[in-house]
Coordinates of C-alpha atoms in Angstrom, one line a residue:
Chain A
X1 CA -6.6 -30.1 16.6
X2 CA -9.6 -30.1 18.5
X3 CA -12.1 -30.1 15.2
X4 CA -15.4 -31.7 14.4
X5 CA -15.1 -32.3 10.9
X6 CA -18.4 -31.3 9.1
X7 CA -17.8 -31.7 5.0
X8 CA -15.3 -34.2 3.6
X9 CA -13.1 -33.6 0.3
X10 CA -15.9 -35.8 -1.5
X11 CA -18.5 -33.7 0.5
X12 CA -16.9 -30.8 -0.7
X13 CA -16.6 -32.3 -4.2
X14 CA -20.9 -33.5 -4.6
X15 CA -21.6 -29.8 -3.1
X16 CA -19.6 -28.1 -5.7
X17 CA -21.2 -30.0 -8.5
X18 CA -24.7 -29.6 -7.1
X19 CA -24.1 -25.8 -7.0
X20 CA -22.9 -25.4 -10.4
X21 CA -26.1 -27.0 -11.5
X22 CA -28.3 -25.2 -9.7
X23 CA -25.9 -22.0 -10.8
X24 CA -27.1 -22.9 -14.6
X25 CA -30.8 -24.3 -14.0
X26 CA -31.8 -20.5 -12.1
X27 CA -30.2 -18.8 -15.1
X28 CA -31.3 -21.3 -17.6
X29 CA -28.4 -22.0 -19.3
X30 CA -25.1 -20.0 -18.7
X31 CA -25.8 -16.7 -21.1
X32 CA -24.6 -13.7 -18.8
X33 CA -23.3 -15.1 -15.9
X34 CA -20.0 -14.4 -14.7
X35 CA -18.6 -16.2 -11.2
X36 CA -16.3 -13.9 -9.0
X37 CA -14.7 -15.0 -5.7
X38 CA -14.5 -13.2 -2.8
X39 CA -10.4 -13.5 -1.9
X40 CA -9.2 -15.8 -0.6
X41 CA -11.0 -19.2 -0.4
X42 CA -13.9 -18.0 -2.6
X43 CA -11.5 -17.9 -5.3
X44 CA -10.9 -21.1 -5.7
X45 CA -14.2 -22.4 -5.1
X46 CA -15.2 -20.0 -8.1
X47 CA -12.9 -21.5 -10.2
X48 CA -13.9 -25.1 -9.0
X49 CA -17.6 -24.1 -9.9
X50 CA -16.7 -23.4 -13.8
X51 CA -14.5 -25.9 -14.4
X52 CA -18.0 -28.2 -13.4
X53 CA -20.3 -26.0 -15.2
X54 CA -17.9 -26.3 -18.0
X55 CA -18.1 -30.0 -17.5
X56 CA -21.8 -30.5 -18.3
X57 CA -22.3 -27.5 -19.7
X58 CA -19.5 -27.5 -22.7
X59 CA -19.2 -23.4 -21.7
X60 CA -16.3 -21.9 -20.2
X61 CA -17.7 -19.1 -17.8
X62 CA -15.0 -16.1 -17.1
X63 CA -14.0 -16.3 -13.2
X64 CA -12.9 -13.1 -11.7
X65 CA -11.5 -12.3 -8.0
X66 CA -12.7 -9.5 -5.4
X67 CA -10.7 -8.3 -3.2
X68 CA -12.8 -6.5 -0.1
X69 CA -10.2 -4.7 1.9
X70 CA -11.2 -1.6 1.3
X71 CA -14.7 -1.9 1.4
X72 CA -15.2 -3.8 5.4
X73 CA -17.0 -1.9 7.9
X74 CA -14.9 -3.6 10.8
X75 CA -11.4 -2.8 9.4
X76 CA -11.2 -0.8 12.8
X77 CA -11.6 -3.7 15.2
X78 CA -9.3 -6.0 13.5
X79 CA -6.5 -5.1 15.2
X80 CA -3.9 -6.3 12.3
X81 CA -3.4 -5.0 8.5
X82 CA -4.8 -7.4 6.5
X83 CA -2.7 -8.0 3.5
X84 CA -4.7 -6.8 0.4
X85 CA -4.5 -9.7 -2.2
X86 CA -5.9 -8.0 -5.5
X87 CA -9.1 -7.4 -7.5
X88 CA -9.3 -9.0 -10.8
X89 CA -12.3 -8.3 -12.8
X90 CA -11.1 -9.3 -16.5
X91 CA -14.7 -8.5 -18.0
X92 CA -17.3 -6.1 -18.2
X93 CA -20.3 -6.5 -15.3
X94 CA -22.5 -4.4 -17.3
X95 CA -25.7 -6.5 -17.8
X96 CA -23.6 -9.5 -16.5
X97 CA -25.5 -11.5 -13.6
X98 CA -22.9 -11.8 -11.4
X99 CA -22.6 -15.5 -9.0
X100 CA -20.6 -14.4 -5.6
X101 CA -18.9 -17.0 -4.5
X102 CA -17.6 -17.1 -0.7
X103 CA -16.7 -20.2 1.6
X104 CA -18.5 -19.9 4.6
X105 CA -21.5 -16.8 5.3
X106 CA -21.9 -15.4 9.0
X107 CA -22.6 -12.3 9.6
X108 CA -23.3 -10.6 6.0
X109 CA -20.7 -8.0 6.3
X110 CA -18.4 -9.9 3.9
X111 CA -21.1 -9.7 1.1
X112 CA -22.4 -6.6 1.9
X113 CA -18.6 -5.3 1.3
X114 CA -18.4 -7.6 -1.9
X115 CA -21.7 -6.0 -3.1
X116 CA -20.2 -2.0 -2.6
X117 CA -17.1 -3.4 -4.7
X118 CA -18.9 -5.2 -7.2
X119 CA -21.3 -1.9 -8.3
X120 CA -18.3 0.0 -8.0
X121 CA -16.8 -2.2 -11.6
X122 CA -20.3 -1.7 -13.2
X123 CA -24.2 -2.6 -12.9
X124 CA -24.8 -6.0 -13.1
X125 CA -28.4 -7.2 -14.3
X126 CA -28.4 -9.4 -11.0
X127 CA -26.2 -10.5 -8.1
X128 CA -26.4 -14.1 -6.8
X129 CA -24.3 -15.8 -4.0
X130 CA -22.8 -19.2 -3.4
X131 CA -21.4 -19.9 -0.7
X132 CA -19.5 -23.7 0.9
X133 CA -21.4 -23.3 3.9
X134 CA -24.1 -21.1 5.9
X135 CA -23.1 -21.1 9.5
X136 CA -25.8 -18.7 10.8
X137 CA -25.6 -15.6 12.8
X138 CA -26.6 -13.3 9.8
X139 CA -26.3 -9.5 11.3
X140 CA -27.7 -8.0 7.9
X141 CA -30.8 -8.7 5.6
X142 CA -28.6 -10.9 3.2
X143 CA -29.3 -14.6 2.5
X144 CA -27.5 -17.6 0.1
X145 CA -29.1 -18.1 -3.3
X146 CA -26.8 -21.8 -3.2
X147 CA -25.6 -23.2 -0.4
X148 CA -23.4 -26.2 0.4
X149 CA -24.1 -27.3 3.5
X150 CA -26.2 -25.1 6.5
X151 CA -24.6 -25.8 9.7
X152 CA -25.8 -24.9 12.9
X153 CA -22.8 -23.1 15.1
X154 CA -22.1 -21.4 18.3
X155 CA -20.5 -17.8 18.1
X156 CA -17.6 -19.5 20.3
X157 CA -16.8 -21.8 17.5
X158 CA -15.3 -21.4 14.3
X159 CA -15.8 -22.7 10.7
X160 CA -12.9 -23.8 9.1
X161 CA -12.5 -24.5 5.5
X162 CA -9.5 -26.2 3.8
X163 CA -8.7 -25.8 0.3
X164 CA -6.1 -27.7 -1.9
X165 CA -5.7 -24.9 -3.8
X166 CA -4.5 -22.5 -0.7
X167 CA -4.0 -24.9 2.1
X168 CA -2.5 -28.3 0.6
X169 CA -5.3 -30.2 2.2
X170 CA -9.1 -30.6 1.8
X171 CA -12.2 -30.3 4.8
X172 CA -14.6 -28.5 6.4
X173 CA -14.1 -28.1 10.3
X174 CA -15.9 -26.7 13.1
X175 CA -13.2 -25.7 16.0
X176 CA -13.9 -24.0 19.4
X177 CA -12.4 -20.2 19.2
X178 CA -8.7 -21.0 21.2
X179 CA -8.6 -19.0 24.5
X180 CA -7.6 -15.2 23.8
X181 CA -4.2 -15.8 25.8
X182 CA -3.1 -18.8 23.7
X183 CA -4.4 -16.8 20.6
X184 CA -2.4 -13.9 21.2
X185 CA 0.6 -16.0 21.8
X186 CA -0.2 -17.0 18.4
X187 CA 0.0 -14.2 16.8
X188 CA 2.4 -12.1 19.4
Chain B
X1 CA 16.7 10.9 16.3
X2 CA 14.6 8.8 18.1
X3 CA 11.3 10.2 19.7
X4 CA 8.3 10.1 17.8
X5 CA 7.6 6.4 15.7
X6 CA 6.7 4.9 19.0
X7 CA 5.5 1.7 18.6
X8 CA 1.7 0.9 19.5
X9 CA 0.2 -1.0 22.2
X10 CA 0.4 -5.0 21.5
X11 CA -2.6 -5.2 20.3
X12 CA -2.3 -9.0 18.8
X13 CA -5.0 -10.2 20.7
X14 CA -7.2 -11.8 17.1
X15 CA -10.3 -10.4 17.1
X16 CA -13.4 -11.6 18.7
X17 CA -15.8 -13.7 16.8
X18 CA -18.4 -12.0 14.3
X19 CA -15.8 -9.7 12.7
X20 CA -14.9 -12.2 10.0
X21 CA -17.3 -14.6 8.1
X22 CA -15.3 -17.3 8.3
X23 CA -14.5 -17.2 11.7
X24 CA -11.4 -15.6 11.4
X25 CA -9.1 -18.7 12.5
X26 CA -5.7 -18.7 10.9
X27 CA -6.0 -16.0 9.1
X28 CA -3.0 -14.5 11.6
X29 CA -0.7 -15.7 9.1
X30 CA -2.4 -13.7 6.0
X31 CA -2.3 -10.5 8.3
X32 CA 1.5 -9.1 8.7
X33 CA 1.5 -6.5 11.3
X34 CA 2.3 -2.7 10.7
X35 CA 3.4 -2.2 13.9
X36 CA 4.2 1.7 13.5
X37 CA 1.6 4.6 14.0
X38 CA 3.7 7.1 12.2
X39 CA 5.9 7.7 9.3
X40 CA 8.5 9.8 9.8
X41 CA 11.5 8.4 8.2
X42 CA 12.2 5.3 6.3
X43 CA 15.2 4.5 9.0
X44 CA 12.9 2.4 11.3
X45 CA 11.2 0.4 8.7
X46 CA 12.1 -3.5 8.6
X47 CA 12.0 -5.5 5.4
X48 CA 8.7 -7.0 5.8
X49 CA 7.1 -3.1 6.8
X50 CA 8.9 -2.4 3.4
X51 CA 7.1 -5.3 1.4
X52 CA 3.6 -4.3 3.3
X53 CA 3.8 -0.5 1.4
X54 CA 4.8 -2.1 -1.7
X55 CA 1.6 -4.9 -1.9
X56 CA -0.1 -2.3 -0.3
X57 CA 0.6 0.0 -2.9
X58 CA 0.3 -2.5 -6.0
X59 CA -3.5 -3.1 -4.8
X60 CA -3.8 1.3 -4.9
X61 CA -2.6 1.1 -8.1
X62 CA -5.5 -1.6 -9.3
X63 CA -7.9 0.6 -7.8
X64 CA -6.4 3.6 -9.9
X65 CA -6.9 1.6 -12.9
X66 CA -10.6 1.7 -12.1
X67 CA -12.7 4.0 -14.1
X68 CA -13.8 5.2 -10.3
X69 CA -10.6 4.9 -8.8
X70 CA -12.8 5.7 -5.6
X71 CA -12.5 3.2 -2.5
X72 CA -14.2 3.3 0.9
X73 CA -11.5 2.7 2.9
X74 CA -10.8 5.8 5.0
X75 CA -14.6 7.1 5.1
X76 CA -15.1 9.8 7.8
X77 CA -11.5 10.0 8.4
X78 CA -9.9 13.7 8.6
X79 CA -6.7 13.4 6.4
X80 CA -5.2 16.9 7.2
X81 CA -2.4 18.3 5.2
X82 CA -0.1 21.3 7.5
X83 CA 2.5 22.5 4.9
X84 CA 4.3 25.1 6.1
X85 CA 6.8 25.2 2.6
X86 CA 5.8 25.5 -0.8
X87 CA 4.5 22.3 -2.8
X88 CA 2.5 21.4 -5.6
X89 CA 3.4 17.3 -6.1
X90 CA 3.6 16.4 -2.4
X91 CA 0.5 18.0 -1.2
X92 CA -1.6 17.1 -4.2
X93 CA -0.1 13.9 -4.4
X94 CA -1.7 13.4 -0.6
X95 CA -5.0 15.3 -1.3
X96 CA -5.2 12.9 -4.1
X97 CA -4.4 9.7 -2.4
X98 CA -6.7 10.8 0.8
X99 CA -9.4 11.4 -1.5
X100 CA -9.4 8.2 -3.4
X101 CA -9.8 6.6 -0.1
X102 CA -13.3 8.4 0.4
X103 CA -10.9 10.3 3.6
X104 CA -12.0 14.3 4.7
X105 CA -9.0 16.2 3.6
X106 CA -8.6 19.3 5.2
X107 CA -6.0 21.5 3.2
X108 CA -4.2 24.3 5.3
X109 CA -2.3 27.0 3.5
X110 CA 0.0 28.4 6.4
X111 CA 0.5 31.4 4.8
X112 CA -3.5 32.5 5.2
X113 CA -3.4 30.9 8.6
X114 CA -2.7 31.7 12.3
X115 CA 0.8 30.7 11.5
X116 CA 1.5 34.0 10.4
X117 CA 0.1 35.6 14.0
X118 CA 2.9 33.3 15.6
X119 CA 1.1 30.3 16.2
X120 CA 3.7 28.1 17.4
X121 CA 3.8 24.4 15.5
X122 CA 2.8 22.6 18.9
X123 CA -0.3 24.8 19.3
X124 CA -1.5 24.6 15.7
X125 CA -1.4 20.6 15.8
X126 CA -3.5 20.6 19.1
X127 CA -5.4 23.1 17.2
X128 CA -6.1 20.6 14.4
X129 CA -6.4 18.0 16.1
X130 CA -9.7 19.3 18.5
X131 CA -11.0 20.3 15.6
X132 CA -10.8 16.6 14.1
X133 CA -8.1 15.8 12.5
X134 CA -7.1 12.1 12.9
X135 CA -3.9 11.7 10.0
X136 CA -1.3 14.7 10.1
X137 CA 0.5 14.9 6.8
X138 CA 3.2 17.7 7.6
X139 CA 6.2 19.5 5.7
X140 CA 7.9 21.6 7.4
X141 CA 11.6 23.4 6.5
X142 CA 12.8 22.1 10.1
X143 CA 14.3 19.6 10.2
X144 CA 12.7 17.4 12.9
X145 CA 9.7 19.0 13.0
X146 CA 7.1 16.3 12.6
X147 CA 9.0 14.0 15.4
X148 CA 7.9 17.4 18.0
X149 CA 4.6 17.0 16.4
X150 CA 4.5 13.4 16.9
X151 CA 4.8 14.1 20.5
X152 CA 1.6 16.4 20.6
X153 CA -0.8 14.4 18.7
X154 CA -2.8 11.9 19.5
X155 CA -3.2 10.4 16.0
X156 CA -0.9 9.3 13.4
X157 CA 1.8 11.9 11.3
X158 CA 3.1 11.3 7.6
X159 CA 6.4 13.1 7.6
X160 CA 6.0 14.8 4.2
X161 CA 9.7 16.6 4.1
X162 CA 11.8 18.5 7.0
X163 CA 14.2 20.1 6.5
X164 CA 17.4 18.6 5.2
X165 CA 15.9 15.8 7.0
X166 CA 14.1 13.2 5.4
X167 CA 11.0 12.2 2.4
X168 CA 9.9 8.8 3.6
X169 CA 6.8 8.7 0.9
X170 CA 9.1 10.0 -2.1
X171 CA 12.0 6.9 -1.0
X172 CA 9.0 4.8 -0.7
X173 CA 7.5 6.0 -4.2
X174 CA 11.3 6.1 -5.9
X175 CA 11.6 2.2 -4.3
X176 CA 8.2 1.0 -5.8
X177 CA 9.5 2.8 -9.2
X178 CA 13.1 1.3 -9.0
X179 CA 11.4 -2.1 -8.2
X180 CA 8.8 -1.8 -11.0
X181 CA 11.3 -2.1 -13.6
X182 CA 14.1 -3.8 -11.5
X183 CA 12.2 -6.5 -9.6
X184 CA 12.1 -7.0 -5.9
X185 CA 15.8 -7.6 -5.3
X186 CA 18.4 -4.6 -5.9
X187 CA 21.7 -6.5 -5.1
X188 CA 24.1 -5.8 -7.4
X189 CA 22.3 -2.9 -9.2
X190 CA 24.0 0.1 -9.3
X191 CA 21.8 3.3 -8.6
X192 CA 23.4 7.1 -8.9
X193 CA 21.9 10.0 -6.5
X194 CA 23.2 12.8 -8.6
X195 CA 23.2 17.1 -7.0
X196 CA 22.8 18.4 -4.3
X197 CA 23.1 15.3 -1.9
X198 CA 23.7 18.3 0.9
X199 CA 20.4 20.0 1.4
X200 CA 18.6 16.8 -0.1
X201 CA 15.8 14.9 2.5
X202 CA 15.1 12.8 -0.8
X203 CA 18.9 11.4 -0.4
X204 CA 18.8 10.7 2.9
X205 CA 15.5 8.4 3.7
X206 CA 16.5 7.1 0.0
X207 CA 19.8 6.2 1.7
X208 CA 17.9 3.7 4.1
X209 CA 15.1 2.3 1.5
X210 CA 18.0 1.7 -1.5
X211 CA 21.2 0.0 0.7
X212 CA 18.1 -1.8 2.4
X213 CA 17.1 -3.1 -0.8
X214 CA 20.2 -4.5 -1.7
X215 CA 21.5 -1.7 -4.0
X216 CA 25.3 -0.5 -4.9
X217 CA 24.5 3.4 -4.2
X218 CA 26.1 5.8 -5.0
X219 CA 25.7 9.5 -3.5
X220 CA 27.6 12.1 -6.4
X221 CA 28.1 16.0 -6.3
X222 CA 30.4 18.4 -5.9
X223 CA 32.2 17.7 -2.4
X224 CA 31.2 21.1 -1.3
X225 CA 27.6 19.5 -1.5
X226 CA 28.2 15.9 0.1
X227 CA 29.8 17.2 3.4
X228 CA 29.4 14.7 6.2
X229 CA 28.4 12.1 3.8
X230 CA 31.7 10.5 3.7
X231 CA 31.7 10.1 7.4
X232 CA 28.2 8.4 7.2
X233 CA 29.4 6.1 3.8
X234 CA 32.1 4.8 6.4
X235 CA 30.1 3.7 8.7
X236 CA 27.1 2.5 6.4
X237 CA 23.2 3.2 6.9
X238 CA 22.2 0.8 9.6
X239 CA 25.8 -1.0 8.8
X240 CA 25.2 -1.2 4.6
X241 CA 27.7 0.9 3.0
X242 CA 27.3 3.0 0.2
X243 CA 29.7 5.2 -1.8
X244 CA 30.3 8.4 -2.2
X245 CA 32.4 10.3 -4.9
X246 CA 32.5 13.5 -6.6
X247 CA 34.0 11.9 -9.7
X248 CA 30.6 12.1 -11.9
X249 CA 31.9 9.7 -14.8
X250 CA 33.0 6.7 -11.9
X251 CA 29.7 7.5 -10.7
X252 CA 27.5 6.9 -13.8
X253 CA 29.4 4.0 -15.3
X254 CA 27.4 0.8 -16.1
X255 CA 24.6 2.4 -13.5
X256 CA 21.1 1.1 -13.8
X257 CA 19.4 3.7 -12.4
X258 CA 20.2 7.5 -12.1
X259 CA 18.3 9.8 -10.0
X260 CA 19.0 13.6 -10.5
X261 CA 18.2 16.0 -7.1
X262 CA 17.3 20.0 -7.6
X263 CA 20.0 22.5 -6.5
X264 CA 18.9 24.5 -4.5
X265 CA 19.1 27.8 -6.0
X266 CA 17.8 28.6 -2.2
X267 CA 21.6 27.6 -1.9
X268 CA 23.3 29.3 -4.1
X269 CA 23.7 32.5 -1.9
X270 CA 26.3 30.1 0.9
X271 CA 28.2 29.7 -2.2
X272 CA 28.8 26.1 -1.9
X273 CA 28.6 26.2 -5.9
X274 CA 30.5 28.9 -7.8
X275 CA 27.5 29.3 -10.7
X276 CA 24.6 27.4 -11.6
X277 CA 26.5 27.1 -15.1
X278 CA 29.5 25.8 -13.7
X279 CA 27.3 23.6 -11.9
X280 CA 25.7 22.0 -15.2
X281 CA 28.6 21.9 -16.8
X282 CA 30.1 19.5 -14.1
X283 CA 27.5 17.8 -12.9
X284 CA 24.6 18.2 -14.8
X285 CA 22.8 14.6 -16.1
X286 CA 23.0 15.1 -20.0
X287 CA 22.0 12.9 -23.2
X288 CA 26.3 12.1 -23.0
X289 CA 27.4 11.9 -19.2
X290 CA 24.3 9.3 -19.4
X291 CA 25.9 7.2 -22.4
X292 CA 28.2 5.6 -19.4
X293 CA 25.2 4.4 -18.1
X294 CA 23.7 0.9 -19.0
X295 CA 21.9 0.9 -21.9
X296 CA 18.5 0.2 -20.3
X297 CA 19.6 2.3 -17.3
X298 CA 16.5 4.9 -16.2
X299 CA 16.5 8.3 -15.1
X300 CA 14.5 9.7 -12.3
X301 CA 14.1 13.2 -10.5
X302 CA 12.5 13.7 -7.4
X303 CA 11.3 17.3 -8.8
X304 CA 11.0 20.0 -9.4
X305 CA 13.2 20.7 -11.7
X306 CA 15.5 23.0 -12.9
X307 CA 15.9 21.6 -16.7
X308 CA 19.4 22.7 -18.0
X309 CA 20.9 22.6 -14.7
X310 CA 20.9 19.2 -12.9
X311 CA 19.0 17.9 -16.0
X312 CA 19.2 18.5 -19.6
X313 CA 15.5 18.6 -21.0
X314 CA 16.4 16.0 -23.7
X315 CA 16.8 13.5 -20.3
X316 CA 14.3 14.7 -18.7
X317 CA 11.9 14.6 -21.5
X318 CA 13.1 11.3 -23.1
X319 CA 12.6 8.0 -23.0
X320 CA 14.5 7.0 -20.2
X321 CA 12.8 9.3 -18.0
X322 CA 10.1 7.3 -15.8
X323 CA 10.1 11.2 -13.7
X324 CA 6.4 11.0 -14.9
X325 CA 6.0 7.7 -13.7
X326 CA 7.4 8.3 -10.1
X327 CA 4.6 11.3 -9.6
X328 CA 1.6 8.7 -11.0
X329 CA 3.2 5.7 -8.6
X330 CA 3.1 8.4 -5.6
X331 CA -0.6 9.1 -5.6
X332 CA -0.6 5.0 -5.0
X333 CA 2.3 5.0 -2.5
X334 CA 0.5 7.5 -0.4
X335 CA -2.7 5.7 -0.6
X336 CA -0.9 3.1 0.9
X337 CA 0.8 5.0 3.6
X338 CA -2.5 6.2 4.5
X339 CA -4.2 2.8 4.6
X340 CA -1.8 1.4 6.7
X341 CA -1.6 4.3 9.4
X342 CA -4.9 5.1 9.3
X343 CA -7.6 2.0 8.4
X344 CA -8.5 1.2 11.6
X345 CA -8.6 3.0 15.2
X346 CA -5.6 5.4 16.4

């Protein structure tokens, strides 16, 4: 692995905590807010975020999972199917001030998909997004209300974030983009 | 027959950075490839193109639970729909499904089209497809008729029944109902196709799907109606044997699932069956040939059909019928289909 790392588990850990915080003290307090995750690692990271807010907060906040398949703009140019992974919305978003919760932001397009999604399940009062880390390169008029950690990147690298919960092991990495031909052996 | 699901250029190269906000590394892994451009028959689909429809279609069925059960999916895509035989659950079933992917469907009723001036199939597909059409959904009564299509279109064709031929979405749809109440393995469960086996496209892609799956099948009629079936149980759908029998009681004994085909009054005048009568009275699915089924054994029909021929309307209408259920899992099914042909460039 040629990676830089940029966030260690503990990293990861302190900027989960300090997001749930912040989550509750621009609400003030937890009445209406719901936390979805964007599939797959903003799932997780959801759930992460109320299990702390239900740590100092003594409230249990429901979690729910978007799935954005359906809803990309650049299904076209990715040249494999991606394997839908499910929406799960267990509650009403009606009024609800939703908390998006993705791993890393780039371009927007993600959350701008999320968003289309979201209003299709109801009309939240308000939309808010958390993300593990800002990497730049936004192509659309969308910004973090929480961040993690801002890291400057080149387009030629990539972020990479490690969950326990999907990937057995914990970190934040930036890795140069492989060479197309070694990527296509990959995945040829 | 083996023109027509050509395979599509390798195009594994991952995409280039700023299509995914994560960067997109190692997400291969998360995206299987569907590696054909059409579907014409169920034959040529592996295992893991099999388990892609069925996630693919559990996710449709979420979105059908929506109150909206609307998704963006295939916006500005031309779905069109070239029937050249009569249909009411197949076409709407696709208008349906293209819809609730935000596609353009474009109906054609051949009968108030230039079909009926002689256009030849080959012409009316170039036709449709200058004037747009990007997804070719197609039932035709020839057998083979969407593979010449296939050939003469530049975007992707949906086989939806040719001929004697084959049904991939309705084996797809009858799969993702068998599995549904069975689970994702069929070994050792015994399913019954029950009629006219003959004229049926239904039987023969379900041939593939089911002895894929793991399933004892079992093809049952009259023998007039399974001709050349026994040659094909001998040697096995892509080597996995099934059986076939006219003896209707050996065939519905301790079965889990029993799946009635139409006959083909259409048929009738070859005289492969002396009377429809005779016909129910032999081999018609009623409330007591089912009794040497399992207990929680299920009943499907591919429809339409004739109640008090193939199917008694007590069976048909009662509670082990999950015939509803196959026509609500279709609209899902096709959505699938769809997605997977068409969600990204031809």
């Amino acid at each position: 692995m040629n990676g830089r790392r940029i966030m260690t588990p503990d990293e990861i850990r302190r900027a989960v905590v300090r997001i749930s915080h912040e989550i509750v003290e621009k609400q003030a307090g937890t009445d209406g807010l719901v936390l979805v995750g964007i599939q797959r690692r903003g799932v997780p990271l959801a759930r992460r975020l109320a299990d702390a807010i239900g740590e100092h907060e003594g409230v249990r906040l429901p979690v729910g999972a978007l799935d954005i398949t359906f809803y990309r703009d650049d299904l076209s140019l990715v040249a494999q199917q991606p394997l839908v992974k499910g929406t799960d919305i267990p509650f009403d978003l009606n009024a609800a001030t939703v908390v998006l919760v993705d791993d890393v932001l780039y371009t927007g397009r993600t959350i701008r998909s999320a968003m289309d999604a979201l209003v299709d399940f109801g009309r939240p009062e308000a939309i808010r997004l958390a993300v593990l880390v800002d990497r730049g390169h936004r192509e659309l008029p969308i910004r973090a209300d929480h961040v993690g950690k801002n890291v400057p990147t080149s387009r030629e690298e990539i972020v990479k974030v490690r969950l326990e919960e999907i990937d057995g092991e914990e970190g934040v990495d930036i890795e140069r983009l492989a060479p197309v031909a070694g990527v296509a052996g990959v995945a040829g | 027959m083996s023109v027509g699901l050509e395979r599509e250029p390798s195009q594994a190269v991952e995409p280039a950075s700023g299509q995914s906000d994560s960067g997109g590394a190692g997400r291969a892994a998360e995206r299987p490839t569907w590696p054909h451009r059409h579907l014409l028959d169920t034959d040529v689909l592996t295992g893991g193109d099999v388990e892609l429809v069925m996630a693919t279609a559990d996710a449709m069925k979420q979105v059908l639970a929506r109150p909206i059960p609307t998704v963006p999916a295939l916006r500005g895509r031309n779905v069109t729909l070239l029937f050249y035989e009569a249909s009411t659950r197949t076409r709407v079933s696709f208008e349906v499904a293209g819809k609730n992917l935000s596609a353009n469907v474009v109906n054609i009723a051949t009968a108030a089209s230039s079909v009926t001036k002689g256009e030849s199939l080959v012409d009316t597909v170039r036709t449709l497809e200058a004037l747009g059409a990007q997804l070719l959904v197609i039932r035709h009564g020839v057998s083979g008729a969407p593979y010449l299509a296939a050939r003469h279109f530049g975007g992707h064709i949906v086989n939806a029944g040719d001929g004697w031929h084959a049904h991939p979405t309705q084996a797809l749809l009858d799969l993702y109902t068998i599995r549904e109440r069975l689970g994702q393995s069929l070994a050792g469960r015994k399913v019954v196709v029950l009629g006219d086996v003959l004229h049926s496209r239904v039987a023969r892609s379900n041939v593939w799907t089911l002895t894929a799956a793991g399933a004892d099948l079992w093809l049952c009629g009259p023998a007039t109606l399974l001709r050349g079936f026994e040659a094909w149980a001998r040697v096995g759908a892509a080597g996995r044997r099934f059986t076939v029998t006219s003896d209707v009681n050996a065939a519905l004994r301790d079965a889990d699932v029993v799946m009635a085909l139409r006959v083909q009054r259409e048929r009738m005048a070859s005289a492969l069956v002396p009377s429809l009568r005779e016909y129910a009275a032999r081999f018609g699915l009623t409330a007591e040939r089912l009794e040497l089924a399992r207990p929680e054994a299920f009943v499907m029909h591919p429809g339409p059909m004739n109640e008090g021929v193939e199917i008694a309307p007590a069976v048909a209408e009662g509670p082990r019928s999950v015939i509803t259920t196959q026509v609500a899992n279709g609209v899902a099914v096709r959505m699938a289909v769809l997605q997977l042909l068409a969600g990204r460039v031809a």
